[in-house]
Every structure is written in structure tokens, then in C-alpha cells.
PDB file of C-alpha atoms in Angstrom:
ATOM      1  CA  MET A   1     -26.078  48.238   2.972  1.00 42.00           C
ATOM      2  CA  ALA A   2     -22.431  46.831   3.582  1.00 41.00           C
ATOM      3  CA  SER A   3     -19.884  49.138   1.968  1.00 42.00           C
ATOM      4  CA  SER A   4     -17.482  47.650  -0.915  1.00 40.00           C
ATOM      5  CA  SER A   5     -14.485  47.533   1.273  1.00 40.00           C
ATOM      6  CA  SER A   6     -16.157  45.166   3.197  1.00 40.00           C
ATOM      7  CA  LEU A   7     -17.698  43.141   0.221  1.00 37.00           C
ATOM      8  CA  LEU A   8     -14.189  42.989  -0.870  1.00 37.00           C
ATOM      9  CA  GLY A   9     -12.708  41.718   2.373  1.00 42.00           C
ATOM     10  CA  LEU A  10     -15.627  39.089   2.729  1.00 37.00           C
ATOM     11  CA  ALA A  11     -14.610  38.131  -0.806  1.00 39.00           C
ATOM     12  CA  ALA A  12     -11.049  37.414   0.176  1.00 39.00           C
ATOM     13  CA  SER A  13     -11.847  35.552   3.455  1.00 39.00           C
ATOM     14  CA  LEU A  14     -13.995  33.021   1.250  1.00 36.00           C
ATOM     15  CA  ALA A  15     -11.196  32.391  -1.253  1.00 36.00           C
ATOM     16  CA  LEU A  16      -8.737  32.162   1.726  1.00 35.00           C
ATOM     17  CA  LEU A  17     -11.096  29.710   3.359  1.00 34.00           C
ATOM     18  CA  SER A  18     -11.501  27.728   0.036  1.00 34.00           C
ATOM     19  CA  LEU A  19      -7.650  27.050  -0.213  1.00 32.00           C
ATOM     20  CA  PHE A  20      -7.683  25.183   3.579  1.00 30.00           C
ATOM     21  CA  THR A  21     -11.085  23.253   2.677  1.00 30.00           C
ATOM     22  CA  PRO A  22     -10.098  19.751   2.558  1.00 30.00           C
ATOM     23  CA  SER A  23     -10.774  17.589  -0.625  1.00 29.00           C
ATOM     24  CA  SER A  24     -13.220  14.486  -0.623  1.00 29.00           C
ATOM     25  CA  CYS A  25     -10.794  11.328   0.066  1.00 33.00           C
ATOM     26  CA  PHE A  26     -10.138   8.534  -2.615  1.00 35.00           C
ATOM     27  CA  ASP A  27     -12.901   6.394  -2.973  1.00 42.00           C
ATOM     28  CA  PRO A  28     -11.890   3.306  -4.727  1.00 42.00           C
ATOM     29  CA  THR A  29     -15.231   2.127  -5.293  1.00 42.00           C
ATOM     30  CA  ALA A  30     -16.200   5.155  -7.423  1.00 42.00           C
ATOM     31  CA  ILE A  31     -13.569   4.685 -10.165  1.00 44.00           C
ATOM     32  CA  SER A  32     -15.162   5.281 -13.861  1.00 45.00           C
ATOM     33  CA  TYR A  33     -13.766   5.476 -17.103  1.00 45.00           C
ATOM     34  CA  ASN A  34     -15.430   7.602 -19.888  1.00 47.00           C
ATOM     35  CA  ASP A  35     -17.495   4.464 -21.638  1.00 46.00           C
ATOM     36  CA  SER A  36     -19.820   6.961 -23.495  1.00 42.00           C
ATOM     37  CA  LYS A  37     -18.152   5.458 -26.955  1.00 49.00           C
ATOM     38  CA  VAL A  38     -17.601   2.111 -25.143  1.00 59.00           C
ATOM     39  CA  ALA A  39     -20.353  -0.638 -24.996  1.00 78.00           C
ATOM     40  CA  LEU A  40     -20.069  -2.960 -22.148  1.00 90.00           C
ATOM     41  CA  SER A  41     -20.046  -6.673 -22.826  1.00 91.00           C
ATOM     42  CA  TRP A  42     -21.570  -8.041 -19.678  1.00 96.00           C
ATOM     43  CA  GLN A  43     -21.094 -11.928 -18.799  1.00 97.00           C
ATOM     44  CA  SER A  44     -22.540 -14.185 -16.408  1.00 97.00           C
ATOM     45  CA  GLY A  45     -20.117 -15.412 -13.413  1.00 97.00           C
ATOM     46  CA  SER A  46     -20.145 -16.046  -9.522  1.00 97.00           C
ATOM     47  CA  ALA A  47     -18.377 -14.552  -6.659  1.00 97.00           C
ATOM     48  CA  THR A  48     -17.084 -15.424  -2.945  1.00 96.00           C
ATOM     49  CA  TRP A  49     -14.859 -13.538  -0.869  1.00 95.00           C
ATOM     50  CA  TYR A  50     -11.819 -14.271   1.193  1.00 91.00           C
ATOM     51  CA  GLY A  51      -9.467 -13.033   3.831  1.00 89.00           C
ATOM     52  CA  ALA A  52     -10.725 -10.356   6.280  1.00 90.00           C
ATOM     53  CA  PRO A  53     -14.016  -8.733   5.949  1.00 91.00           C
ATOM     54  CA  THR A  54     -12.337  -5.386   5.684  1.00 89.00           C
ATOM     55  CA  GLY A  55      -8.991  -6.864   4.158  1.00 86.00           C
ATOM     56  CA  ALA A  56      -7.300  -6.611   1.148  1.00 86.00           C
ATOM     57  CA  GLY A  57      -7.429 -10.661   0.824  1.00 80.00           C
ATOM     58  CA  PRO A  58      -4.119 -12.487   1.367  1.00 73.00           C
ATOM     59  CA  ASP A  59      -2.387 -11.655   4.420  1.00 70.00           C
ATOM     60  CA  ASP A  60       0.728 -10.725   2.419  1.00 66.00           C
ATOM     61  CA  ASN A  61      -1.067  -8.025   0.337  1.00 67.00           C
ATOM     62  CA  GLY A  62       0.097  -9.658  -2.521  1.00 72.00           C
ATOM     63  CA  GLY A  63      -0.948 -13.268  -4.294  1.00 86.00           C
ATOM     64  CA  GLY A  64      -0.438 -14.995  -7.313  1.00 92.00           C
ATOM     65  CA  CYS A  65       0.568 -11.935  -9.660  1.00 95.00           C
ATOM     66  CA  GLY A  66       3.137 -10.765  -7.475  1.00 94.00           C
ATOM     67  CA  PHE A  67       1.492  -7.541  -7.230  1.00 94.00           C
ATOM     68  CA  LYS A  68       2.749  -5.352  -3.739  1.00 89.00           C
ATOM     69  CA  ASN A  69       0.861  -4.064  -1.345  1.00 90.00           C
ATOM     70  CA  VAL A  70      -2.455  -4.078  -2.822  1.00 93.00           C
ATOM     71  CA  ASN A  71      -4.239  -2.693   0.199  1.00 92.00           C
ATOM     72  CA  LEU A  72      -3.266   0.559  -0.915  1.00 92.00           C
ATOM     73  CA  PRO A  73      -3.651   2.815  -3.312  1.00 93.00           C
ATOM     74  CA  PRO A  74      -3.970   2.600  -6.142  1.00 94.00           C
ATOM     75  CA  PHE A  75      -5.453  -1.024  -5.730  1.00 94.00           C
ATOM     76  CA  SER A  76      -6.512   0.043  -2.170  1.00 94.00           C
ATOM     77  CA  ALA A  77      -7.807  -3.810  -1.621  1.00 94.00           C
ATOM     78  CA  MET A  78     -10.434  -3.557  -4.751  1.00 96.00           C
ATOM     79  CA  THR A  79      -8.759  -6.564  -5.946  1.00 96.00           C
ATOM     80  CA  SER A  80     -10.046 -10.146  -6.366  1.00 96.00           C
ATOM     81  CA  CYS A  81      -8.474 -13.844  -7.316  1.00 96.00           C
ATOM     82  CA  GLY A  82      -9.983 -15.038 -10.603  1.00 97.00           C
ATOM     83  CA  ASN A  83     -10.330 -18.507 -11.619  1.00 97.00           C
ATOM     84  CA  HIS A  84      -8.093 -20.062 -14.957  1.00 95.00           C
ATOM     85  CA  ASN A  85     -10.483 -18.421 -17.244  1.00 96.00           C
ATOM     86  CA  LEU A  86      -9.747 -14.936 -15.871  1.00 97.00           C
ATOM     87  CA  PHE A  87      -5.998 -15.124 -14.790  1.00 96.00           C
ATOM     88  CA  LYS A  88      -5.038 -16.848 -17.875  1.00 94.00           C
ATOM     89  CA  GLY A  89      -2.024 -18.129 -16.714  1.00 93.00           C
ATOM     90  CA  GLY A  90      -0.604 -15.092 -15.139  1.00 93.00           C
ATOM     91  CA  LYS A  91      -1.841 -12.957 -18.299  1.00 93.00           C
ATOM     92  CA  GLY A  92      -4.859 -11.866 -16.663  1.00 94.00           C
ATOM     93  CA  CYS A  93      -2.606 -10.570 -13.675  1.00 95.00           C
ATOM     94  CA  GLY A  94      -3.729  -6.448 -13.400  1.00 94.00           C
ATOM     95  CA  SER A  95      -6.906  -6.738 -15.682  1.00 95.00           C
ATOM     96  CA  CYS A  96      -9.797  -4.548 -14.446  1.00 97.00           C
ATOM     97  CA  TYR A  97     -13.499  -5.490 -14.534  1.00 98.00           C
ATOM     98  CA  TYR A  98     -16.472  -3.722 -13.489  1.00 98.00           C
ATOM     99  CA  ILE A  99     -18.784  -6.571 -11.396  1.00 98.00           C
ATOM    100  CA  LYS A 100     -21.966  -6.391  -9.680  1.00 98.00           C
ATOM    101  CA  CYS A 101     -24.088  -8.602  -7.863  1.00 96.00           C
ATOM    102  CA  LEU A 102     -27.707 -10.098  -8.269  1.00 90.00           C
ATOM    103  CA  GLY A 103     -30.423 -11.479  -6.518  1.00 90.00           C
ATOM    104  CA  HIS A 104     -29.642 -10.530  -2.783  1.00 96.00           C
ATOM    105  CA  PRO A 105     -31.637  -7.609  -1.173  1.00 97.00           C
ATOM    106  CA  ALA A 106     -28.275  -5.968  -0.112  1.00 97.00           C
ATOM    107  CA  CYS A 107     -27.090  -5.841  -3.793  1.00 98.00           C
ATOM    108  CA  SER A 108     -27.064  -2.288  -5.163  1.00 97.00           C
ATOM    109  CA  GLY A 109     -26.634  -3.301  -8.661  1.00 95.00           C
ATOM    110  CA  LYS A 110     -24.049  -0.547  -8.753  1.00 96.00           C
ATOM    111  CA  PRO A 111     -20.782  -2.012 -10.706  1.00 97.00           C
ATOM    112  CA  SER A 112     -17.783  -1.985  -8.352  1.00 98.00           C
ATOM    113  CA  HIS A 113     -14.241  -1.831 -10.045  1.00 97.00           C
ATOM    114  CA  ILE A 114     -11.644  -4.639  -9.256  1.00 97.00           C
ATOM    115  CA  THR A 115      -8.628  -5.969 -10.757  1.00 96.00           C
ATOM    116  CA  ILE A 116      -7.281  -9.220 -10.539  1.00 96.00           C
ATOM    117  CA  THR A 117      -4.305  -9.658  -8.473  1.00 95.00           C
ATOM    118  CA  ASP A 118      -4.347 -13.180  -7.615  1.00 94.00           C
ATOM    119  CA  LEU A 119      -5.012 -17.051  -8.461  1.00 95.00           C
ATOM    120  CA  CYS A 120      -8.383 -18.947  -7.719  1.00 93.00           C
ATOM    121  CA  ASP A 121      -7.461 -22.702  -7.952  1.00 90.00           C
ATOM    122  CA  GLY A 122      -9.413 -25.333  -6.831  1.00 84.00           C
ATOM    123  CA  GLY A 123     -12.688 -25.917  -5.068  1.00 88.00           C
ATOM    124  CA  ILE A 124     -15.449 -23.584  -5.404  1.00 89.00           C
ATOM    125  CA  CYS A 125     -13.501 -21.801  -8.143  1.00 90.00           C
ATOM    126  CA  LEU A 126     -13.849 -24.523 -10.380  1.00 90.00           C
ATOM    127  CA  ASP A 127     -17.748 -24.633 -10.374  1.00 88.00           C
ATOM    128  CA  ALA A 128     -18.539 -21.808 -12.882  1.00 90.00           C
ATOM    129  CA  PRO A 129     -16.856 -20.618 -16.089  1.00 95.00           C
ATOM    130  CA  PHE A 130     -16.063 -17.578 -14.647  1.00 97.00           C
ATOM    131  CA  HIS A 131     -15.371 -17.025 -10.564  1.00 97.00           C
ATOM    132  CA  PHE A 132     -14.119 -14.186  -8.788  1.00 97.00           C
ATOM    133  CA  ASP A 133     -12.778 -14.749  -4.896  1.00 96.00           C
ATOM    134  CA  MET A 134     -12.833 -11.109  -4.185  1.00 96.00           C
ATOM    135  CA  SER A 135     -11.340  -9.161  -1.071  1.00 95.00           C
ATOM    136  CA  GLY A 136     -13.523  -8.818   1.752  1.00 96.00           C
ATOM    137  CA  ILE A 137     -13.616  -4.555   1.190  1.00 96.00           C
ATOM    138  CA  ALA A 138     -14.376  -5.301  -2.709  1.00 97.00           C
ATOM    139  CA  PHE A 139     -17.211  -8.085  -2.095  1.00 97.00           C
ATOM    140  CA  GLY A 140     -18.815  -5.480   0.451  1.00 97.00           C
ATOM    141  CA  SER A 141     -18.582  -2.769  -2.027  1.00 97.00           C
ATOM    142  CA  MET A 142     -21.465  -4.413  -4.639  1.00 98.00           C
ATOM    143  CA  SER A 143     -23.910  -3.737  -1.367  1.00 97.00           C
ATOM    144  CA  TYR A 144     -26.293  -0.792  -0.510  1.00 97.00           C
ATOM    145  CA  PRO A 145     -24.615   1.625   2.105  1.00 96.00           C
ATOM    146  CA  GLY A 146     -24.287   0.096   5.165  1.00 96.00           C
ATOM    147  CA  ARG A 147     -25.085  -3.362   4.071  1.00 97.00           C
ATOM    148  CA  SER A 148     -22.045  -4.535   2.984  1.00 96.00           C
ATOM    149  CA  ASN A 149     -21.807  -7.019   6.231  1.00 96.00           C
ATOM    150  CA  GLU A 150     -25.045  -8.439   5.442  1.00 96.00           C
ATOM    151  CA  LEU A 151     -24.122  -9.244   1.867  1.00 97.00           C
ATOM    152  CA  ARG A 152     -20.578 -10.852   2.936  1.00 96.00           C
ATOM    153  CA  HIS A 153     -22.741 -13.087   5.260  1.00 95.00           C
ATOM    154  CA  ALA A 154     -24.749 -14.189   1.842  1.00 94.00           C
ATOM    155  CA  GLY A 155     -21.949 -16.479   0.898  1.00 89.00           C
ATOM    156  CA  ARG A 156     -21.795 -17.450  -3.061  1.00 94.00           C
ATOM    157  CA  LEU A 157     -23.460 -15.059  -5.246  1.00 96.00           C
ATOM    158  CA  ALA A 158     -24.372 -14.626  -9.037  1.00 96.00           C
ATOM    159  CA  VAL A 159     -22.878 -11.647 -10.251  1.00 97.00           C
ATOM    160  CA  GLU A 160     -22.607  -9.753 -14.005  1.00 98.00           C
ATOM    161  CA  PHE A 161     -19.034  -8.501 -15.087  1.00 98.00           C
ATOM    162  CA  ALA A 162     -17.361  -6.333 -17.813  1.00 98.00           C
ATOM    163  CA  ARG A 163     -13.902  -6.266 -18.733  1.00 96.00           C
ATOM    164  CA  VAL A 164     -12.867  -2.453 -18.448  1.00 96.00           C
ATOM    165  CA  PRO A 165      -9.791  -0.512 -19.544  1.00 94.00           C
ATOM    166  CA  CYS A 166      -7.684   0.078 -16.402  1.00 95.00           C
ATOM    167  CA  GLN A 167      -6.453   3.396 -15.453  1.00 94.00           C
ATOM    168  CA  TYR A 168      -4.127   4.770 -13.105  1.00 94.00           C
ATOM    169  CA  PRO A 169      -4.029   8.732 -13.335  1.00 93.00           C
ATOM    170  CA  GLY A 170      -0.975  10.221 -12.515  1.00 93.00           C
ATOM    171  CA  ARG A 171       0.966   6.558 -12.737  1.00 95.00           C
ATOM    172  CA  THR A 172       3.158   5.652 -15.539  1.00 96.00           C
ATOM    173  CA  ILE A 173       4.426   1.769 -16.036  1.00 97.00           C
ATOM    174  CA  SER A 174       6.614   0.671 -12.677  1.00 97.00           C
ATOM    175  CA  PHE A 175       9.147  -1.978 -12.854  1.00 98.00           C
ATOM    176  CA  HIS A 176       9.676  -3.820  -9.437  1.00 97.00           C
ATOM    177  CA  VAL A 177      13.417  -5.712  -9.748  1.00 98.00           C
ATOM    178  CA  GLU A 178      12.610  -9.010  -7.668  1.00 97.00           C
ATOM    179  CA  GLN A 179      14.474 -10.234  -4.611  1.00 95.00           C
ATOM    180  CA  GLY A 180      17.185 -12.468  -5.748  1.00 96.00           C
ATOM    181  CA  SER A 181      18.069 -10.590  -8.603  1.00 98.00           C
ATOM    182  CA  ASN A 182      22.063 -10.436  -9.443  1.00 97.00           C
ATOM    183  CA  PRO A 183      23.973  -9.670 -12.858  1.00 94.00           C
ATOM    184  CA  ASN A 184      23.305 -13.011 -14.180  1.00 96.00           C
ATOM    185  CA  TYR A 185      19.472 -13.499 -12.917  1.00 97.00           C
ATOM    186  CA  PHE A 186      17.225 -10.566 -13.830  1.00 98.00           C
ATOM    187  CA  ALA A 187      13.277 -10.591 -12.883  1.00 98.00           C
ATOM    188  CA  VAL A 188      11.118  -7.635 -12.850  1.00 98.00           C
ATOM    189  CA  LEU A 189       7.166  -7.223 -11.878  1.00 97.00           C
ATOM    190  CA  ILE A 190       5.708  -5.251 -13.969  1.00 97.00           C
ATOM    191  CA  GLU A 191       2.876  -2.852 -13.028  1.00 95.00           C
ATOM    192  CA  TYR A 192       0.130  -0.172 -13.933  1.00 95.00           C
ATOM    193  CA  GLU A 193      -0.389  -0.698 -17.448  1.00 94.00           C
ATOM    194  CA  ASP A 194      -3.337   1.578 -18.474  1.00 94.00           C
ATOM    195  CA  GLY A 195      -5.582   0.131 -21.083  1.00 90.00           C
ATOM    196  CA  GLU A 196      -7.292  -3.528 -21.646  1.00 82.00           C
ATOM    197  CA  GLY A 197      -4.854  -5.512 -23.297  1.00 81.00           C
ATOM    198  CA  ASP A 198      -2.803  -7.929 -21.859  1.00 88.00           C
ATOM    199  CA  LEU A 199       0.861  -8.392 -22.099  1.00 91.00           C
ATOM    200  CA  ASN A 200       1.864 -10.609 -24.563  1.00 92.00           C
ATOM    201  CA  GLN A 201       5.797 -10.212 -24.917  1.00 95.00           C
ATOM    202  CA  VAL A 202       8.325  -8.623 -22.513  1.00 98.00           C
ATOM    203  CA  GLU A 203      11.881  -7.954 -23.798  1.00 98.00           C
ATOM    204  CA  ILE A 204      14.904  -6.502 -22.324  1.00 98.00           C
ATOM    205  CA  MET A 205      18.048  -4.469 -24.442  1.00 98.00           C
ATOM    206  CA  GLU A 206      21.413  -4.251 -22.539  1.00 97.00           C
ATOM    207  CA  SER A 207      23.315  -1.160 -22.660  1.00 96.00           C
ATOM    208  CA  ARG A 208      25.536  -0.636 -25.908  1.00 91.00           C
ATOM    209  CA  SER A 209      23.226  -3.145 -27.405  1.00 94.00           C
ATOM    210  CA  ARG A 210      20.801  -3.203 -30.099  1.00 94.00           C
ATOM    211  CA  ASN A 211      19.024  -6.532 -29.775  1.00 96.00           C
ATOM    212  CA  TRP A 212      16.046  -7.218 -27.737  1.00 98.00           C
ATOM    213  CA  VAL A 213      16.017 -10.491 -26.160  1.00 98.00           C
ATOM    214  CA  THR A 214      12.874 -12.138 -25.087  1.00 98.00           C
ATOM    215  CA  MET A 215      12.548 -12.201 -21.613  1.00 98.00           C
ATOM    216  CA  ARG A 216      10.317 -15.643 -19.667  1.00 97.00           C
ATOM    217  CA  GLU A 217       7.076 -15.485 -18.051  1.00 95.00           C
ATOM    218  CA  SER A 218       8.158 -16.965 -14.489  1.00 95.00           C
ATOM    219  CA  TRP A 219       4.726 -16.539 -12.630  1.00 94.00           C
ATOM    220  CA  GLY A 220       2.105 -13.864 -12.281  1.00 94.00           C
ATOM    221  CA  ALA A 221       3.087 -10.452 -13.652  1.00 95.00           C
ATOM    222  CA  ILE A 222       7.278 -11.174 -13.188  1.00 97.00           C
ATOM    223  CA  TYR A 223       9.305 -11.903 -16.232  1.00 98.00           C
ATOM    224  CA  ARG A 224      13.230 -13.095 -15.797  1.00 98.00           C
ATOM    225  CA  LEU A 225      16.168 -13.212 -17.977  1.00 98.00           C
ATOM    226  CA  ASP A 226      18.853 -15.796 -17.176  1.00 96.00           C
ATOM    227  CA  THR A 227      22.262 -15.653 -18.864  1.00 95.00           C
ATOM    228  CA  SER A 228      25.510 -17.412 -18.420  1.00 94.00           C
ATOM    229  CA  ARG A 229      27.473 -13.710 -18.371  1.00 94.00           C
ATOM    230  CA  PRO A 230      26.799 -10.614 -16.506  1.00 96.00           C
ATOM    231  CA  LEU A 231      24.071  -8.591 -17.882  1.00 96.00           C
ATOM    232  CA  ASN A 232      25.293  -4.922 -18.872  1.00 96.00           C
ATOM    233  CA  ALA A 233      23.061  -2.173 -17.408  1.00 97.00           C
ATOM    234  CA  PRO A 234      21.437   0.193 -17.759  1.00 98.00           C
ATOM    235  CA  PHE A 235      18.420  -1.614 -19.469  1.00 98.00           C
ATOM    236  CA  SER A 236      15.602  -0.323 -21.817  1.00 98.00           C
ATOM    237  CA  ILE A 237      12.657  -2.710 -21.795  1.00 98.00           C
ATOM    238  CA  ARG A 238       9.715  -3.397 -24.350  1.00 98.00           C
ATOM    239  CA  LEU A 239       6.041  -4.293 -24.090  1.00 97.00           C
ATOM    240  CA  THR A 240       3.897  -5.414 -26.356  1.00 95.00           C
ATOM    241  CA  ASP A 241       0.162  -6.160 -25.410  1.00 91.00           C
ATOM    242  CA  ASP A 242      -2.303  -8.833 -27.080  1.00 87.00           C
ATOM    243  CA  LYS A 243      -3.026  -5.895 -29.620  1.00 89.00           C
ATOM    244  CA  ASN A 244       0.143  -5.884 -30.775  1.00 92.00           C
ATOM    245  CA  ARG A 245       0.720  -2.460 -29.512  1.00 92.00           C
ATOM    246  CA  LYS A 246       4.501  -1.557 -28.172  1.00 95.00           C
ATOM    247  CA  LEU A 247       5.852   0.431 -25.668  1.00 96.00           C
ATOM    248  CA  VAL A 248       9.686   1.308 -24.926  1.00 98.00           C
ATOM    249  CA  ALA A 249      10.745   2.218 -21.290  1.00 98.00           C
ATOM    250  CA  ARG A 250      14.097   3.062 -22.180  1.00 97.00           C
ATOM    251  CA  ASN A 251      17.139   2.969 -19.834  1.00 98.00           C
ATOM    252  CA  VAL A 252      14.406   2.206 -17.555  1.00 98.00           C
ATOM    253  CA  ILE A 253      16.588   0.203 -15.050  1.00 98.00           C
ATOM    254  CA  PRO A 254      19.762   1.876 -14.372  1.00 98.00           C
ATOM    255  CA  ALA A 255      23.358   0.983 -13.831  1.00 97.00           C
ATOM    256  CA  ASN A 256      23.397   1.001 -10.458  1.00 97.00           C
ATOM    257  CA  TRP A 257      20.158  -1.126 -10.193  1.00 98.00           C
ATOM    258  CA  ARG A 258      19.356  -2.745  -6.820  1.00 97.00           C
ATOM    259  CA  PRO A 259      17.125  -6.057  -6.216  1.00 97.00           C
ATOM    260  CA  ASN A 260      13.704  -5.201  -4.259  1.00 96.00           C
ATOM    261  CA  THR A 261      13.430  -1.580  -5.557  1.00 97.00           C
ATOM    262  CA  VAL A 262      11.123  -0.044  -7.981  1.00 97.00           C
ATOM    263  CA  TYR A 263      11.892   2.018 -11.240  1.00 98.00           C
ATOM    264  CA  ARG A 264       9.296   4.062 -12.493  1.00 97.00           C
ATOM    265  CA  SER A 265       9.220   4.781 -16.127  1.00 97.00           C
ATOM    266  CA  VAL A 266       7.735   8.071 -18.220  1.00 96.00           C
ATOM    267  CA  VAL A 267       5.899   5.827 -20.293  1.00 95.00           C
ATOM    268  CA  GLN A 268       2.040   4.688 -20.464  1.00 95.00           C
ATOM    269  CA  TYR A 269      -0.479   3.093 -22.726  1.00 91.00           C
ATOM    270  CA  SER A 270      -2.724   5.794 -23.431  1.00 77.00           C
TER     271      SER A 270
END
């Protein structure tokens, strides 16, 4: 029978080993949310894929929404173009969906979680009310394990999809000041909003001002303000979604802001 001291030593060794046991890797296909109180509204659509078979879609890892590096977390290439009914003139940028394919032997029937990051305009995207032109990785994720290539060779697929809230654990809303911004022209890309509301309005407030000024949609998820005089930073930005929920990122753009720089807020929709 082992002595009490040896048992204590074994327990300590096991505890130490647990500290160095690597955790499982991030799996973008396994993203889920607590839908126990949410009834998903499934709709019918169609899907294709583009780009590299194991890529994020566009060669520049961006697209019609302006998002950067969609091959990296949190998007992790689980992205899709949406036709006009999904892209919504840019208001659909960043919208999250569950999507599952039907009618092919390789379809697992398990929903994959994707984000709209680009526009599919013309051609096959106009043949159905709702069409997703997905990244190669996202399209293949709808298959049974080991059958993603088989699914990608299937061409166009019938799918079911449902809008779901976006969730970016550990991330707050970020503002990427676009290249070309200057004291008389300010453009910002807005990323990582939790929830399922689309942005309805973006406003900016200058330093030493109490007035909110509405920014114009430039393209995708980028909003801009043109002025005839230099703007006074720091800037606060107020977001209003289509459910009229307002969120203020106060002084999120500092006085010494620079183009092509990301500024992270301390606020998030919940």
C-alpha cells in the first residue's frame, strides 16, 4: 500500500502536469451561442464557394465590407459573400448566420457559423433570393469530417440558414482609421459588434463639442466625414443599431491618431 507521502507526491505531479497540458485549438466551425431561449428562423437559400479550397475567399483577405485579415481570428476564414438581400448595401456586413447544406451525401446537416464579409454581385448570386458565395473553408465545413473536398466538388448546393447573434468573446468594438484619413477627411471601419442588430447610424463628436455629427456610409462597414475645416481630436463615436440601441465609445480616437491604425474601445453590445 502506498504511503501518504507518496500519494501526496503523485497528486502534486498530476497537478503540475495539468498546468502544461495544452488546451484544444480554436475551432471556428464550433462557434455557438446560448440559443435555449431563441427560436431559430430557418430559411431556404443556395450556396457556392470561391477562392482557394482552404482559403478565406478573396486574395486580399478582405472584400466588399472592408474587413481586414478575415483569414485570421476571430473570422478564421469562416466567411461568405452575400447577395444583395444579405449584403443590404453594406448594412449586412458583419452579420452572422448558421448555415447547413442539404441533399448531398457529404452534407453533415450540422450548421456552420459564418460571417458576411463581402458582396456577391451578379451571375449565380442573382438566381436565388438568398445566395451565399462562401470561402472554401466555410463551404467545406458543412461536410462530414474528411469529406470537405467531396462537398466542394458538388458545385451549387441547397442550404438552410438562420440569422444568429454575433459573439466575439473577449473583444470590444474596434475602429480602424482608414488609409487616406486626414484632418479634413475621417473614415473609419467598424468591427466586432456583438448581437444581431445592423448598424443604422454612426455619429462622431469632436473634442470640446457637445454636438453629434452623422457620418456617411462610404462603402461596406466604413463610415466617413468630410469637413471644410480641420477636425479636433480626440473623437467619440456613437453607434445606433436597427433596434435603436445606442452605444458610445467615448474618446476612442485619440488626439494623436494615425491612418491605418486600429483603436479598440471599452464598449460592446451585449
